[in-house]
Amino acid sequence: AAVLAGASTVAIALLAWGVPGPVAVAAAFVIGLSAGSDGDLLSYLVSRYFGMRAFGTLSSLVFSAYLVGTSLFPWLTGVLAERTGSYAAPMVLCATLGVGTVVAMMVLGQCCKPALVASN
């Protein structure tokens, strides 16, 4: 997860610097790959770090926070771009948040296997 988030962070930073065509296409591909994996990763991490006893509740709370972020961030990106006159500031913000994500993934520590729910 940290490697994928790091690759996406580097790709966003490259786009913010205005890299030329082929590099920009490769960066966009890496960002798309990362964007397609984050929702699945949330459920995996919740099951491994918190177990299965309250998986539905915890997973729904984490995914709800994720959806709020993915709903508000495009608007925030537009506001920042409008006020600054370019998309550089929102992209630098994305790259900075990406660095925070990589650090958070690195400090999570080893997880355990999910606990099985006891059946009656």
mmCIF file of N, CA, C and O in Angstrom, residues 30-92:
data_model
loop_
_atom_site.group_PDB
_atom_site.id
_atom_site.type_symbol
_atom_site.label_atom_id
_atom_site.label_comp_id
_atom_site.label_asym_id
_atom_site.label_seq_id
_atom_site.Cartn_x
_atom_site.Cartn_y
_atom_site.Cartn_z
ATOM 1 N N VAL A 30 -0.274 5.618 -13.606
ATOM 2 C CA VAL A 30 0.036 5.239 -12.223
ATOM 3 C C VAL A 30 -1.021 5.787 -11.271
ATOM 4 O O VAL A 30 -1.467 5.091 -10.347
ATOM 5 N N ILE A 31 -1.461 7.006 -11.496
ATOM 6 C CA ILE A 31 -2.503 7.596 -10.645
ATOM 7 C C ILE A 31 -3.806 6.815 -10.785
ATOM 8 O O ILE A 31 -4.483 6.533 -9.799
ATOM 9 N N GLY A 32 -4.173 6.437 -11.998
ATOM 10 C CA GLY A 32 -5.380 5.642 -12.214
ATOM 11 C C GLY A 32 -5.303 4.289 -11.550
ATOM 12 O O GLY A 32 -6.279 3.804 -10.971
ATOM 13 N N LEU A 33 -4.142 3.668 -11.612
ATOM 14 C CA LEU A 33 -3.939 2.374 -10.957
ATOM 15 C C LEU A 33 -4.124 2.508 -9.449
ATOM 16 O O LEU A 33 -4.792 1.689 -8.814
ATOM 17 N N SER A 34 -3.579 3.546 -8.897
ATOM 18 C CA SER A 34 -3.701 3.795 -7.460
ATOM 19 C C SER A 34 -5.152 4.107 -7.076
ATOM 20 O O SER A 34 -5.652 3.612 -6.069
ATOM 21 N N ALA A 35 -5.808 4.916 -7.879
ATOM 22 C CA ALA A 35 -7.188 5.300 -7.574
ATOM 23 C C ALA A 35 -8.138 4.106 -7.617
ATOM 24 O O ALA A 35 -9.135 4.067 -6.905
ATOM 25 N N GLY A 36 -7.816 3.128 -8.426
ATOM 26 C CA GLY A 36 -8.669 1.950 -8.521
ATOM 27 C C GLY A 36 -8.480 0.956 -7.395
ATOM 28 O O GLY A 36 -9.281 0.035 -7.221
ATOM 29 N N SER A 37 -7.445 1.137 -6.596
ATOM 30 C CA SER A 37 -7.163 0.155 -5.547
ATOM 31 C C SER A 37 -7.506 0.627 -4.147
ATOM 32 O O SER A 37 -7.563 -0.187 -3.222
ATOM 33 N N ASP A 38 -7.756 1.904 -3.964
ATOM 34 C CA ASP A 38 -7.914 2.404 -2.601
ATOM 35 C C ASP A 38 -9.183 1.929 -1.902
ATOM 36 O O ASP A 38 -9.162 1.646 -0.708
ATOM 37 N N GLY A 39 -10.272 1.808 -2.599
ATOM 38 C CA GLY A 39 -11.506 1.331 -1.968
ATOM 39 C C GLY A 39 -11.385 -0.097 -1.458
ATOM 40 O O GLY A 39 -11.835 -0.427 -0.355
ATOM 41 N N ASP A 40 -10.760 -0.964 -2.243
ATOM 42 C CA ASP A 40 -10.546 -2.342 -1.818
ATOM 43 C C ASP A 40 -9.576 -2.409 -0.645
ATOM 44 O O ASP A 40 -9.730 -3.238 0.259
ATOM 45 N N LEU A 41 -8.597 -1.556 -0.670
ATOM 46 C CA LEU A 41 -7.599 -1.540 0.387
ATOM 47 C C LEU A 41 -8.216 -1.169 1.731
ATOM 48 O O LEU A 41 -7.824 -1.706 2.771
ATOM 49 N N LEU A 42 -9.193 -0.277 1.719
ATOM 50 C CA LEU A 42 -9.845 0.123 2.967
ATOM 51 C C LEU A 42 -10.458 -1.077 3.684
ATOM 52 O O LEU A 42 -10.257 -1.267 4.888
ATOM 53 N N SER A 43 -11.210 -1.877 2.966
ATOM 54 C CA SER A 43 -11.850 -3.042 3.573
ATOM 55 C C SER A 43 -10.817 -4.041 4.080
ATOM 56 O O SER A 43 -10.968 -4.616 5.159
ATOM 57 N N TYR A 44 -9.771 -4.245 3.319
ATOM 58 C CA TYR A 44 -8.713 -5.169 3.723
ATOM 59 C C TYR A 44 -8.066 -4.707 5.022
ATOM 60 O O TYR A 44 -7.895 -5.491 5.963
ATOM 61 N N LEU A 45 -7.709 -3.426 5.097
ATOM 62 C CA LEU A 45 -7.048 -2.920 6.292
ATOM 63 C C LEU A 45 -7.964 -2.954 7.517
ATOM 64 O O LEU A 45 -7.524 -3.281 8.618
ATOM 65 N N VAL A 46 -9.229 -2.620 7.334
ATOM 66 C CA VAL A 46 -10.172 -2.685 8.456
ATOM 67 C C VAL A 46 -10.281 -4.112 8.975
ATOM 68 O O VAL A 46 -10.247 -4.350 10.189
ATOM 69 N N SER A 47 -10.376 -5.087 8.083
ATOM 70 C CA SER A 47 -10.509 -6.483 8.523
ATOM 71 C C SER A 47 -9.255 -6.968 9.230
ATOM 72 O O SER A 47 -9.340 -7.745 10.179
ATOM 73 N N ARG A 48 -8.087 -6.526 8.800
ATOM 74 C CA ARG A 48 -6.840 -6.998 9.398
ATOM 75 C C ARG A 48 -6.517 -6.305 10.716
ATOM 76 O O ARG A 48 -6.009 -6.923 11.637
ATOM 77 N N TYR A 49 -6.784 -5.033 10.817
ATOM 78 C CA TYR A 49 -6.405 -4.297 12.025
ATOM 79 C C TYR A 49 -7.477 -4.292 13.101
ATOM 80 O O TYR A 49 -7.165 -4.116 14.278
ATOM 81 N N PHE A 50 -8.740 -4.465 12.727
ATOM 82 C CA PHE A 50 -9.809 -4.401 13.712
ATOM 83 C C PHE A 50 -10.578 -5.700 13.855
ATOM 84 O O PHE A 50 -11.449 -5.817 14.710
ATOM 85 N N GLY A 51 -10.303 -6.688 13.021
ATOM 86 C CA GLY A 51 -10.988 -7.967 13.120
ATOM 87 C C GLY A 51 -12.349 -7.942 12.454
ATOM 88 O O GLY A 51 -12.762 -6.952 11.854
ATOM 89 N N MET A 52 -13.034 -9.064 12.584
ATOM 90 C CA MET A 52 -14.299 -9.222 11.872
ATOM 91 C C MET A 52 -15.534 -9.009 12.749
ATOM 92 O O MET A 52 -16.642 -8.969 12.254
ATOM 93 N N ARG A 53 -15.337 -8.881 14.053
ATOM 94 C CA ARG A 53 -16.488 -8.769 14.949
ATOM 95 C C ARG A 53 -17.379 -7.582 14.600
ATOM 96 O O ARG A 53 -18.592 -7.693 14.566
ATOM 97 N N ALA A 54 -16.796 -6.439 14.354
ATOM 98 C CA ALA A 54 -17.567 -5.241 14.008
ATOM 99 C C ALA A 54 -17.175 -4.735 12.626
ATOM 100 O O ALA A 54 -17.197 -3.540 12.363
ATOM 101 N N PHE A 55 -16.835 -5.661 11.738
ATOM 102 C CA PHE A 55 -16.352 -5.286 10.417
ATOM 103 C C PHE A 55 -17.353 -4.422 9.655
ATOM 104 O O PHE A 55 -16.984 -3.413 9.066
ATOM 105 N N GLY A 56 -18.610 -4.800 9.679
ATOM 106 C CA GLY A 56 -19.627 -4.050 8.932
ATOM 107 C C GLY A 56 -19.737 -2.616 9.401
ATOM 108 O O GLY A 56 -19.768 -1.685 8.589
ATOM 109 N N THR A 57 -19.760 -2.425 10.701
ATOM 110 C CA THR A 57 -19.879 -1.076 11.259
ATOM 111 C C THR A 57 -18.640 -0.249 10.964
ATOM 112 O O THR A 57 -18.735 0.876 10.464
ATOM 113 N N LEU A 58 -17.471 -0.810 11.268
ATOM 114 C CA LEU A 58 -16.232 -0.063 11.056
ATOM 115 C C LEU A 58 -15.973 0.196 9.575
ATOM 116 O O LEU A 58 -15.550 1.293 9.192
ATOM 117 N N SER A 59 -16.220 -0.799 8.752
ATOM 118 C CA SER A 59 -16.001 -0.640 7.323
ATOM 119 C C SER A 59 -16.919 0.436 6.747
ATOM 120 O O SER A 59 -16.496 1.244 5.912
ATOM 121 N N SER A 60 -18.155 0.468 7.194
ATOM 122 C CA SER A 60 -19.080 1.485 6.683
ATOM 123 C C SER A 60 -18.666 2.888 7.141
ATOM 124 O O SER A 60 -18.794 3.850 6.370
ATOM 125 N N LEU A 61 -18.151 3.020 8.348
ATOM 126 C CA LEU A 61 -17.692 4.334 8.814
ATOM 127 C C LEU A 61 -16.459 4.799 8.035
ATOM 128 O O LEU A 61 -16.389 5.956 7.610
ATOM 129 N N VAL A 62 -15.511 3.900 7.837
ATOM 130 C CA VAL A 62 -14.299 4.253 7.095
ATOM 131 C C VAL A 62 -14.650 4.577 5.645
ATOM 132 O O VAL A 62 -14.169 5.566 5.081
ATOM 133 N N PHE A 63 -15.503 3.771 5.032
ATOM 134 C CA PHE A 63 -15.866 4.012 3.644
ATOM 135 C C PHE A 63 -16.692 5.294 3.499
ATOM 136 O O PHE A 63 -16.570 6.001 2.496
ATOM 137 N N SER A 64 -17.515 5.607 4.499
ATOM 138 C CA SER A 64 -18.272 6.861 4.460
ATOM 139 C C SER A 64 -17.333 8.061 4.497
ATOM 140 O O SER A 64 -17.525 9.038 3.759
ATOM 141 N N ALA A 65 -16.312 7.999 5.351
ATOM 142 C CA ALA A 65 -15.321 9.081 5.399
ATOM 143 C C ALA A 65 -14.590 9.200 4.066
ATOM 144 O O ALA A 65 -14.341 10.306 3.568
ATOM 145 N N TYR A 66 -14.277 8.062 3.464
ATOM 146 C CA TYR A 66 -13.626 8.029 2.153
ATOM 147 C C TYR A 66 -14.518 8.696 1.108
ATOM 148 O O TYR A 66 -14.060 9.502 0.296
ATOM 149 N N LEU A 67 -15.801 8.391 1.122
ATOM 150 C CA LEU A 67 -16.724 8.980 0.144
ATOM 151 C C LEU A 67 -16.902 10.476 0.349
ATOM 152 O O LEU A 67 -17.026 11.227 -0.627
ATOM 153 N N VAL A 68 -16.903 10.925 1.596
ATOM 154 C CA VAL A 68 -16.990 12.366 1.854
ATOM 155 C C VAL A 68 -15.763 13.058 1.257
ATOM 156 O O VAL A 68 -15.873 14.088 0.591
ATOM 157 N N GLY A 69 -14.591 12.451 1.477
ATOM 158 C CA GLY A 69 -13.368 13.023 0.916
ATOM 159 C C GLY A 69 -13.371 13.056 -0.599
ATOM 160 O O GLY A 69 -13.009 14.064 -1.212
ATOM 161 N N THR A 70 -13.791 11.957 -1.222
ATOM 162 C CA THR A 70 -13.802 11.912 -2.685
ATOM 163 C C THR A 70 -14.907 12.780 -3.277
ATOM 164 O O THR A 70 -14.854 13.133 -4.452
ATOM 165 N N SER A 71 -15.885 13.132 -2.465
ATOM 166 C CA SER A 71 -16.936 14.032 -2.944
ATOM 167 C C SER A 71 -16.520 15.494 -2.815
ATOM 168 O O SER A 71 -16.828 16.313 -3.686
ATOM 169 N N LEU A 72 -15.834 15.835 -1.736
ATOM 170 C CA LEU A 72 -15.477 17.229 -1.500
ATOM 171 C C LEU A 72 -14.178 17.654 -2.180
ATOM 172 O O LEU A 72 -14.012 18.821 -2.519
ATOM 173 N N PHE A 73 -13.254 16.719 -2.394
ATOM 174 C CA PHE A 73 -11.958 17.106 -2.919
ATOM 175 C C PHE A 73 -12.018 17.665 -4.340
ATOM 176 O O PHE A 73 -11.293 18.632 -4.636
ATOM 177 N N PRO A 74 -12.839 17.143 -5.245
ATOM 178 C CA PRO A 74 -12.931 17.785 -6.568
ATOM 179 C C PRO A 74 -13.407 19.235 -6.479
ATOM 180 O O PRO A 74 -12.911 20.107 -7.199
ATOM 181 N N TRP A 75 -14.343 19.502 -5.589
ATOM 182 C CA TRP A 75 -14.814 20.871 -5.403
ATOM 183 C C TRP A 75 -13.681 21.748 -4.868
ATOM 184 O O TRP A 75 -13.452 22.858 -5.358
ATOM 185 N N LEU A 76 -12.960 21.236 -3.872
ATOM 186 C CA LEU A 76 -11.836 21.976 -3.300
ATOM 187 C C LEU A 76 -10.758 22.231 -4.357
ATOM 188 O O LEU A 76 -10.175 23.317 -4.424
ATOM 189 N N THR A 77 -10.520 21.242 -5.192
ATOM 190 C CA THR A 77 -9.552 21.396 -6.277
ATOM 191 C C THR A 77 -9.966 22.538 -7.207
ATOM 192 O O THR A 77 -9.147 23.371 -7.594
ATOM 193 N N GLY A 78 -11.241 22.578 -7.566
ATOM 194 C CA GLY A 78 -11.744 23.645 -8.427
ATOM 195 C C GLY A 78 -11.636 25.013 -7.786
ATOM 196 O O GLY A 78 -11.252 25.985 -8.445
ATOM 197 N N VAL A 79 -11.947 25.094 -6.503
ATOM 198 C CA VAL A 79 -11.847 26.370 -5.796
ATOM 199 C C VAL A 79 -10.400 26.851 -5.753
ATOM 200 O O VAL A 79 -10.110 28.015 -6.037
ATOM 201 N N LEU A 80 -9.477 25.947 -5.409
ATOM 202 C CA LEU A 80 -8.061 26.323 -5.365
ATOM 203 C C LEU A 80 -7.543 26.730 -6.737
ATOM 204 O O LEU A 80 -6.802 27.713 -6.868
ATOM 205 N N ALA A 81 -7.928 25.995 -7.755
ATOM 206 C CA ALA A 81 -7.482 26.325 -9.111
ATOM 207 C C ALA A 81 -8.036 27.672 -9.557
ATOM 208 O O ALA A 81 -7.332 28.458 -10.201
ATOM 209 N N GLU A 82 -9.273 27.952 -9.205
ATOM 210 C CA GLU A 82 -9.878 29.225 -9.585
ATOM 211 C C GLU A 82 -9.201 30.394 -8.881
ATOM 212 O O GLU A 82 -8.959 31.438 -9.468
ATOM 213 N N ARG A 83 -8.875 30.201 -7.612
ATOM 214 C CA ARG A 83 -8.271 31.295 -6.845
ATOM 215 C C ARG A 83 -6.805 31.517 -7.186
ATOM 216 O O ARG A 83 -6.320 32.640 -7.085
ATOM 217 N N THR A 84 -6.097 30.460 -7.540
ATOM 218 C CA THR A 84 -4.671 30.598 -7.835
ATOM 219 C C THR A 84 -4.395 30.761 -9.323
ATOM 220 O O THR A 84 -3.293 31.136 -9.699
ATOM 221 N N GLY A 85 -5.364 30.429 -10.178
ATOM 222 C CA GLY A 85 -5.177 30.559 -11.611
ATOM 223 C C GLY A 85 -4.486 29.379 -12.265
ATOM 224 O O GLY A 85 -4.173 29.422 -13.446
ATOM 225 N N SER A 86 -4.233 28.310 -11.500
ATOM 226 C CA SER A 86 -3.617 27.118 -12.072
ATOM 227 C C SER A 86 -3.945 25.917 -11.191
ATOM 228 O O SER A 86 -4.401 26.058 -10.061
ATOM 229 N N TYR A 87 -3.675 24.743 -11.741
ATOM 230 C CA TYR A 87 -3.911 23.522 -10.976
ATOM 231 C C TYR A 87 -2.674 23.083 -10.200
ATOM 232 O O TYR A 87 -2.675 22.026 -9.579
ATOM 233 N N ALA A 88 -1.629 23.883 -10.190
ATOM 234 C CA ALA A 88 -0.396 23.520 -9.489
ATOM 235 C C ALA A 88 -0.639 23.404 -7.982
ATOM 236 O O ALA A 88 -0.169 22.446 -7.353
ATOM 237 N N ALA A 89 -1.338 24.352 -7.391
ATOM 238 C CA ALA A 89 -1.574 24.323 -5.938
ATOM 239 C C ALA A 89 -2.371 23.090 -5.511
ATOM 240 O O ALA A 89 -1.982 22.400 -4.554
ATOM 241 N N PRO A 90 -3.477 22.742 -6.181
ATOM 242 C CA PRO A 90 -4.182 21.524 -5.798
ATOM 243 C C PRO A 90 -3.331 20.264 -5.978
ATOM 244 O O PRO A 90 -3.411 19.335 -5.180
ATOM 245 N N MET A 91 -2.494 20.252 -6.995
ATOM 246 C CA MET A 91 -1.651 19.077 -7.222
ATOM 247 C C MET A 91 -0.566 18.970 -6.161
ATOM 248 O O MET A 91 -0.234 17.874 -5.713
ATOM 249 N N VAL A 92 -0.019 20.099 -5.736
ATOM 250 C CA VAL A 92 0.953 20.083 -4.640
ATOM 251 C C VAL A 92 0.265 19.622 -3.359
ATOM 252 O O VAL A 92 0.839 18.855 -2.583
#
